[in-house]
């Protein structure tokens, strides 16, 4: 039979390939995570995340200027406090590390969106994402007393100048609690991006070095999701939408493309973020350093795949490099 339909016809002219491309990356897609630490004039490199460092507040400001100039719309802040305690009190202290950073950036002025990660694991001495106590013979995170602290933290970040809060603790009911708390404190206009489907993943390893948030005992499997489950992600995201989440998130990203796709199909009208996490970044960097892969090609391919799967915004440590590459592409 004569071949009438020949898909290759559309691939032969480079400009025609451009015209029929279905998915496009743009600097507008990215949010860049930043780690802020106490001290002055500090830039402490994160060995497992080449190109990233813990920055003191004063060193954060030039970084913000560079991010603005690259056209990245915003950053998501993570704080490493000087002192940790059982309840993570620096997380909601008026002079907490994230609050200081928000205040300084606000004072300096910025066009960037300032998002703040809302969790307790960086602030607790045990490294868990909430208050721990004996529950049924096990030491575990107590859901409901943690909610109160997450509300305090969110309101405190809002007062300090956050434009968006992003709760990542995977506590049941956290979105409703934070929404109520923000509304009562006069922040009904402040959006919430929920880490709605966050898996108990080995890919967070480098982040825990970066944020100094490794649990001192046990793991996070009683609150983060089982990597084997995808239907459960639909349940988690539906609950968060009902509770008032403005943006949903799937995390990690590369091993969860099916989840991204299914969540987008279930909630086509809600913006969806994919968090391309620290371990995903570290693998690309390590292989590229060895000359085993082409970093630019692989990175842009990964980021494109997240959008193709259904993500609307991409939280990625590659954001600055990706913007530079997109500008010269
Ligand atoms: C919790 C939080 C984590 C990440 C983002 N928020 C770590 C965890 O759950 O252990 C991981 C991000 C990454 O690996 O890049 N505050």
Tab-separated table of C-alpha atoms and ligand atoms in Angstrom:
chain	number	residue	atom	x	y	z
A	1	UNK	CA	0.000	0.000	0.000
A	2	UNK	CA	1.169	3.488	-0.788
A	3	UNK	CA	2.108	5.486	2.303
A	4	UNK	CA	-0.152	8.538	2.378
A	5	UNK	CA	0.281	9.646	5.955
A	6	UNK	CA	3.928	10.317	6.590
A	7	UNK	CA	4.577	11.912	10.003
A	8	UNK	CA	8.161	12.638	8.953
A	9	UNK	CA	6.949	15.347	6.547
A	10	UNK	CA	6.338	17.567	9.567
A	11	UNK	CA	9.805	16.918	10.969
A	12	UNK	CA	11.956	17.779	8.001
A	13	UNK	CA	11.989	21.586	7.968
A	14	UNK	CA	13.274	23.036	11.247
A	15	UNK	CA	10.810	25.941	11.077
A	16	UNK	CA	7.927	23.561	10.525
A	17	UNK	CA	9.050	21.625	13.578
A	18	UNK	CA	8.818	24.910	15.492
A	19	UNK	CA	5.328	25.536	14.128
A	20	UNK	CA	3.905	22.184	15.161
A	21	UNK	CA	5.585	21.975	18.573
A	22	UNK	CA	2.946	21.184	21.202
A	23	UNK	CA	4.731	22.114	24.413
A	24	UNK	CA	6.870	25.159	25.022
A	25	UNK	CA	9.018	26.125	27.959
A	26	UNK	CA	9.323	29.725	29.006
A	27	UNK	CA	10.971	31.540	31.917
A	28	UNK	CA	7.388	32.312	33.012
A	29	UNK	CA	6.972	28.653	33.968
A	30	UNK	CA	9.520	28.636	36.749
A	31	UNK	CA	9.690	29.159	40.481
A	32	UNK	CA	13.185	28.910	41.978
A	33	UNK	CA	13.746	27.510	45.484
A	34	UNK	CA	16.154	29.482	47.693
A	35	UNK	CA	17.669	28.575	51.058
A	36	UNK	CA	18.151	31.329	53.594
A	37	UNK	CA	20.315	30.958	56.682
A	38	UNK	CA	21.277	33.091	59.651
A	39	UNK	CA	24.521	35.081	59.821
A	40	UNK	CA	26.115	37.780	57.683
A	41	UNK	CA	27.953	37.482	54.396
A	42	UNK	CA	27.370	33.735	54.326
A	43	UNK	CA	27.255	31.608	51.215
A	44	UNK	CA	27.471	27.966	52.260
A	45	UNK	CA	27.485	25.741	49.170
A	46	UNK	CA	25.264	22.653	49.189
A	47	UNK	CA	27.622	19.920	48.015
A	48	UNK	CA	24.945	17.644	46.575
A	49	UNK	CA	23.299	20.520	44.683
A	50	UNK	CA	26.037	22.214	42.650
A	51	UNK	CA	25.196	25.867	41.958
A	52	UNK	CA	23.033	26.170	45.082
A	53	UNK	CA	23.954	27.457	48.517
A	54	UNK	CA	22.491	28.512	51.815
A	55	UNK	CA	22.579	32.324	51.723
A	56	UNK	CA	22.434	34.789	54.573
A	57	UNK	CA	19.822	37.511	54.201
A	58	UNK	CA	22.325	40.123	52.964
A	59	UNK	CA	23.621	37.749	50.291
A	60	UNK	CA	20.059	36.986	49.215
A	61	UNK	CA	19.465	40.477	47.854
A	62	UNK	CA	21.928	40.377	44.914
A	63	UNK	CA	20.604	36.906	44.139
A	64	UNK	CA	17.092	38.350	43.909
A	65	UNK	CA	18.329	40.959	41.400
A	66	UNK	CA	19.879	38.279	39.234
A	67	UNK	CA	16.690	36.209	39.298
A	68	UNK	CA	14.662	39.266	38.300
A	69	UNK	CA	17.011	39.973	35.398
A	70	UNK	CA	16.623	36.422	34.086
A	71	UNK	CA	12.855	36.842	33.889
A	72	UNK	CA	11.965	34.204	36.475
A	73	UNK	CA	8.610	35.177	38.035
A	74	UNK	CA	9.300	34.163	41.600
A	75	UNK	CA	11.111	32.290	44.319
A	76	UNK	CA	10.075	29.900	47.069
A	77	UNK	CA	11.922	30.447	50.323
A	78	UNK	CA	13.156	27.792	52.742
A	79	UNK	CA	14.675	28.811	56.064
A	80	UNK	CA	17.446	27.277	58.137
A	81	UNK	CA	17.156	28.759	61.627
A	82	UNK	CA	19.975	29.260	64.100
A	83	UNK	CA	18.128	27.353	66.838
A	84	UNK	CA	15.823	24.391	66.493
A	85	UNK	CA	13.431	23.144	69.167
A	86	UNK	CA	10.690	20.551	69.667
A	87	UNK	CA	7.913	22.699	68.178
A	88	UNK	CA	9.940	24.576	65.557
A	89	UNK	CA	9.198	27.958	67.118
A	90	UNK	CA	11.483	29.919	64.771
A	91	UNK	CA	8.965	29.077	62.035
A	92	UNK	CA	6.409	31.547	63.399
A	93	UNK	CA	8.649	33.955	65.317
A	94	UNK	CA	8.353	37.582	64.163
A	95	UNK	CA	12.118	37.642	63.704
A	96	UNK	CA	12.360	34.083	62.328
A	97	UNK	CA	14.784	33.522	59.501
A	98	UNK	CA	12.167	33.406	56.731
A	99	UNK	CA	10.439	36.483	58.156
A	100	UNK	CA	13.772	38.351	58.168
A	101	UNK	CA	14.387	37.379	54.563
A	102	UNK	CA	10.900	38.445	53.477
A	103	UNK	CA	11.280	41.747	55.315
A	104	UNK	CA	14.659	42.498	53.755
A	105	UNK	CA	13.510	41.670	50.229
A	106	UNK	CA	10.370	43.777	50.698
A	107	UNK	CA	12.455	46.667	51.961
A	108	UNK	CA	14.831	46.423	49.017
A	109	UNK	CA	11.821	46.199	46.673
A	110	UNK	CA	11.215	43.477	44.135
A	111	UNK	CA	8.978	42.564	41.250
A	112	UNK	CA	9.282	38.870	42.098
A	113	UNK	CA	6.557	36.747	43.612
A	114	UNK	CA	7.721	35.723	47.074
A	115	UNK	CA	6.418	32.302	48.029
A	116	UNK	CA	7.235	30.704	51.369
A	117	UNK	CA	7.294	26.995	52.136
A	118	UNK	CA	5.188	26.304	55.229
A	119	UNK	CA	6.508	23.333	57.179
A	120	UNK	CA	8.187	22.617	60.473
A	121	UNK	CA	10.885	20.077	59.568
A	122	UNK	CA	13.610	22.696	59.063
A	123	UNK	CA	12.747	24.232	62.447
A	124	UNK	CA	12.273	21.221	64.739
A	125	UNK	CA	15.189	19.589	66.558
A	126	UNK	CA	13.796	16.120	65.683
A	127	UNK	CA	13.405	17.027	61.999
A	128	UNK	CA	9.774	15.923	61.655
A	129	UNK	CA	7.156	18.084	59.964
A	130	UNK	CA	5.090	18.631	63.115
A	131	UNK	CA	4.767	18.094	66.833
A	132	UNK	CA	5.632	14.539	67.848
A	133	UNK	CA	4.082	12.471	70.620
A	134	UNK	CA	3.228	8.881	71.537
A	135	UNK	CA	0.317	7.698	69.418
A	136	UNK	CA	-0.779	4.064	69.721
A	137	UNK	CA	2.604	2.943	71.027
A	138	UNK	CA	4.584	4.790	68.342
A	139	UNK	CA	6.198	8.185	68.341
A	140	UNK	CA	4.513	10.042	65.524
A	141	UNK	CA	3.480	13.469	64.304
A	142	UNK	CA	0.284	14.683	65.946
A	143	UNK	CA	-1.934	16.008	63.171
A	144	UNK	CA	-4.234	18.457	64.880
A	145	UNK	CA	-1.801	20.188	67.217
A	146	UNK	CA	0.527	20.600	64.212
A	147	UNK	CA	-2.253	22.378	62.297
A	148	UNK	CA	-2.295	25.222	64.828
A	149	UNK	CA	1.427	25.750	64.351
A	150	UNK	CA	1.157	25.698	60.557
A	151	UNK	CA	-1.546	28.370	60.797
A	152	UNK	CA	0.693	30.533	62.987
A	153	UNK	CA	3.586	30.058	60.601
A	154	UNK	CA	1.446	30.964	57.566
A	155	UNK	CA	0.032	34.098	59.176
A	156	UNK	CA	3.492	35.119	60.301
A	157	UNK	CA	4.899	34.718	56.777
A	158	UNK	CA	1.947	36.685	55.395
A	159	UNK	CA	2.615	39.530	57.845
A	160	UNK	CA	6.299	39.499	56.935
A	161	UNK	CA	5.456	39.995	53.257
A	162	UNK	CA	4.898	36.615	51.569
A	163	UNK	CA	2.767	36.766	48.413
A	164	UNK	CA	1.842	33.082	48.583
A	165	UNK	CA	2.167	30.322	51.163
A	166	UNK	CA	2.967	26.741	50.235
A	167	UNK	CA	2.203	24.206	52.972
A	168	UNK	CA	4.288	21.056	52.473
A	169	UNK	CA	3.697	19.112	55.680
A	170	UNK	CA	1.030	16.690	54.387
A	171	UNK	CA	-1.142	17.073	57.489
A	172	UNK	CA	-4.828	16.264	57.031
A	173	UNK	CA	-6.946	19.408	56.976
A	174	UNK	CA	-3.980	21.768	56.677
A	175	UNK	CA	-5.398	23.751	53.771
A	176	UNK	CA	-8.743	24.445	55.487
A	177	UNK	CA	-6.996	25.393	58.727
A	178	UNK	CA	-4.532	27.735	57.007
A	179	UNK	CA	-7.274	29.266	54.840
A	180	UNK	CA	-9.346	30.044	57.958
A	181	UNK	CA	-6.321	31.407	59.783
A	182	UNK	CA	-5.279	33.665	56.914
A	183	UNK	CA	-8.835	34.910	56.406
A	184	UNK	CA	-9.233	35.753	60.083
A	185	UNK	CA	-5.926	37.615	60.099
A	186	UNK	CA	-6.969	39.785	57.150
A	187	UNK	CA	-5.233	37.812	54.387
A	188	UNK	CA	-8.231	36.464	52.495
A	189	UNK	CA	-6.480	37.664	49.317
A	190	UNK	CA	-3.370	35.536	49.883
A	191	UNK	CA	-3.195	32.400	47.705
A	192	UNK	CA	-2.270	28.918	48.969
A	193	UNK	CA	-0.278	26.485	46.867
A	194	UNK	CA	-0.752	23.059	48.406
A	195	UNK	CA	1.852	20.329	48.222
A	196	UNK	CA	-1.228	18.152	47.782
A	197	UNK	CA	0.327	14.930	46.488
A	198	UNK	CA	3.711	14.763	48.138
A	199	UNK	CA	5.346	11.375	48.244
A	200	UNK	CA	7.668	9.878	50.870
A	201	UNK	CA	10.559	9.960	48.439
A	202	UNK	CA	14.231	9.114	48.385
A	203	UNK	CA	14.663	11.992	45.948
A	204	UNK	CA	14.603	14.534	48.806
A	205	UNK	CA	18.052	13.478	50.037
A	206	UNK	CA	20.050	16.519	48.877
A	207	UNK	CA	17.336	18.919	50.102
A	208	UNK	CA	17.690	17.526	53.585
A	209	UNK	CA	21.373	18.379	53.463
A	210	UNK	CA	20.458	21.839	52.149
A	211	UNK	CA	17.758	22.490	54.737
A	212	UNK	CA	19.336	20.486	57.556
A	213	UNK	CA	15.991	18.752	58.005
A	214	UNK	CA	16.726	15.017	58.105
A	215	UNK	CA	14.416	13.299	60.643
A	216	UNK	CA	16.425	12.274	63.707
A	217	UNK	CA	14.369	9.079	64.069
A	218	UNK	CA	11.990	7.176	61.819
A	219	UNK	CA	10.875	8.518	58.463
A	220	UNK	CA	8.008	10.510	56.956
A	221	UNK	CA	5.891	7.601	55.774
A	222	UNK	CA	3.067	8.230	58.247
A	223	UNK	CA	2.330	11.570	56.604
A	224	UNK	CA	3.823	11.640	53.102
A	225	UNK	CA	2.313	9.389	50.429
A	226	UNK	CA	3.359	5.893	49.426
A	227	UNK	CA	5.162	6.081	46.047
A	228	UNK	CA	3.106	3.067	44.947
A	229	UNK	CA	-0.179	5.007	45.051
A	230	UNK	CA	-1.750	7.188	42.376
A	231	UNK	CA	-5.502	6.930	43.064
A	232	UNK	CA	-4.753	8.318	46.488
A	233	UNK	CA	-3.324	11.435	44.846
A	234	UNK	CA	-6.764	12.114	43.383
A	235	UNK	CA	-8.258	11.872	46.856
A	236	UNK	CA	-5.613	14.182	48.359
A	237	UNK	CA	-5.988	16.778	45.608
A	238	UNK	CA	-9.810	16.684	45.696
A	239	UNK	CA	-9.728	17.325	49.439
A	240	UNK	CA	-7.331	20.233	49.020
A	241	UNK	CA	-9.459	21.802	46.301
A	242	UNK	CA	-12.507	21.484	48.576
A	243	UNK	CA	-10.524	23.036	51.434
A	244	UNK	CA	-9.601	26.051	49.315
A	245	UNK	CA	-6.235	25.355	47.673
A	246	UNK	CA	-5.567	27.804	44.840
A	247	UNK	CA	-2.717	25.840	43.259
A	248	UNK	CA	-2.081	22.104	43.553
A	249	UNK	CA	1.273	20.363	43.453
A	250	UNK	CA	2.675	16.943	42.696
A	251	UNK	CA	6.089	16.171	44.148
A	252	UNK	CA	8.559	14.744	43.117
A	253	UNK	CA	8.079	15.178	39.386
A	254	UNK	CA	10.002	12.916	37.019
A	255	UNK	CA	8.942	9.585	38.516
A	256	UNK	CA	5.385	10.862	38.924
A	257	UNK	CA	4.419	11.978	35.408
A	258	UNK	CA	1.374	9.698	35.516
A	259	UNK	CA	0.229	11.399	38.701
A	260	UNK	CA	0.719	14.847	37.168
A	261	UNK	CA	-1.362	13.768	34.183
A	262	UNK	CA	-4.160	12.286	36.255
A	263	UNK	CA	-4.360	15.203	38.677
A	264	UNK	CA	-4.533	17.648	35.752
A	265	UNK	CA	-7.309	15.600	34.167
A	266	UNK	CA	-9.234	15.468	37.444
A	267	UNK	CA	-8.809	19.227	38.065
A	268	UNK	CA	-8.300	20.888	34.687
A	269	UNK	CA	-9.458	24.216	36.128
A	270	UNK	CA	-6.922	24.376	38.966
A	271	UNK	CA	-3.303	25.393	38.250
A	272	UNK	CA	-0.930	22.523	38.857
A	273	UNK	CA	2.686	22.767	39.957
A	274	UNK	CA	5.302	20.039	39.617
A	275	UNK	CA	8.237	20.103	42.026
A	276	UNK	CA	11.357	18.878	40.255
A	277	UNK	CA	13.105	18.003	43.514
A	278	UNK	CA	16.663	18.078	44.791
A	279	UNK	CA	17.542	14.446	44.006
A	280	UNK	CA	16.271	14.824	40.463
A	281	UNK	CA	18.493	17.877	40.078
A	282	UNK	CA	21.487	16.184	41.705
A	283	UNK	CA	21.308	13.186	39.350
A	284	UNK	CA	21.411	15.390	36.263
A	285	UNK	CA	24.275	17.467	37.680
A	286	UNK	CA	26.310	14.418	38.689
A	287	UNK	CA	25.929	12.647	35.359
A	288	UNK	CA	26.705	15.868	33.475
A	289	UNK	CA	29.838	16.452	35.567
A	290	UNK	CA	31.070	13.043	34.483
A	291	UNK	CA	30.357	13.872	30.886
A	292	UNK	CA	27.803	11.096	30.664
A	293	UNK	CA	24.895	13.271	29.560
A	294	UNK	CA	24.432	16.654	27.896
A	295	UNK	CA	23.157	18.778	30.787
A	296	UNK	CA	21.334	21.374	28.696
A	297	UNK	CA	19.526	18.860	26.509
A	298	UNK	CA	18.555	16.577	29.354
A	299	UNK	CA	17.394	19.398	31.609
A	300	UNK	CA	15.216	21.025	28.955
A	301	UNK	CA	13.847	17.593	28.020
A	302	UNK	CA	12.904	16.876	31.642
A	303	UNK	CA	11.271	20.266	32.151
A	304	UNK	CA	9.375	19.938	28.861
A	305	UNK	CA	8.132	16.504	29.914
A	306	UNK	CA	6.655	17.935	33.102
A	307	UNK	CA	4.648	20.481	31.120
A	308	UNK	CA	3.667	17.894	28.539
A	309	UNK	CA	2.342	15.693	31.351
A	310	UNK	CA	0.103	18.558	32.510
A	311	UNK	CA	2.009	20.788	34.917
A	312	UNK	CA	1.394	24.525	34.571
A	313	UNK	CA	4.249	25.723	36.744
A	314	UNK	CA	7.584	24.144	37.489
A	315	UNK	CA	9.460	24.475	40.733
A	316	UNK	CA	13.025	23.686	39.804
A	317	UNK	CA	16.620	24.222	40.881
A	318	UNK	CA	17.460	24.364	37.169
A	319	UNK	CA	15.460	27.597	36.703
A	320	UNK	CA	18.388	29.993	36.229
A	321	UNK	CA	20.265	27.718	33.833
A	322	UNK	CA	17.092	26.926	31.922
A	323	UNK	CA	16.364	30.630	31.427
A	324	UNK	CA	19.860	31.239	30.092
A	325	UNK	CA	19.540	28.331	27.688
A	326	UNK	CA	16.078	29.362	26.543
A	327	UNK	CA	17.382	32.862	25.814
A	328	UNK	CA	20.094	31.547	23.475
A	329	UNK	CA	18.137	28.664	21.973
B	1	LIG	C1	9.480	20.007	53.627
B	1	LIG	C2	9.985	19.963	52.245
B	1	LIG	C3	10.857	19.020	51.685
B	1	LIG	C4	11.062	19.405	50.363
B	1	LIG	C5	10.342	20.577	50.166
B	1	LIG	N1	9.652	20.887	51.335
B	1	LIG	C6	11.584	17.893	52.280
B	1	LIG	C7	10.952	16.744	52.875
B	1	LIG	O1	9.741	16.540	52.829
B	1	LIG	O2	11.723	15.987	53.455
B	1	LIG	C8	11.932	18.670	49.389
B	1	LIG	C9	12.355	19.441	48.213
B	1	LIG	C10	13.452	18.823	47.441
B	1	LIG	O3	13.894	17.686	47.660
B	1	LIG	O4	13.898	19.519	46.533
B	1	LIG	N2	9.621	21.285	54.191
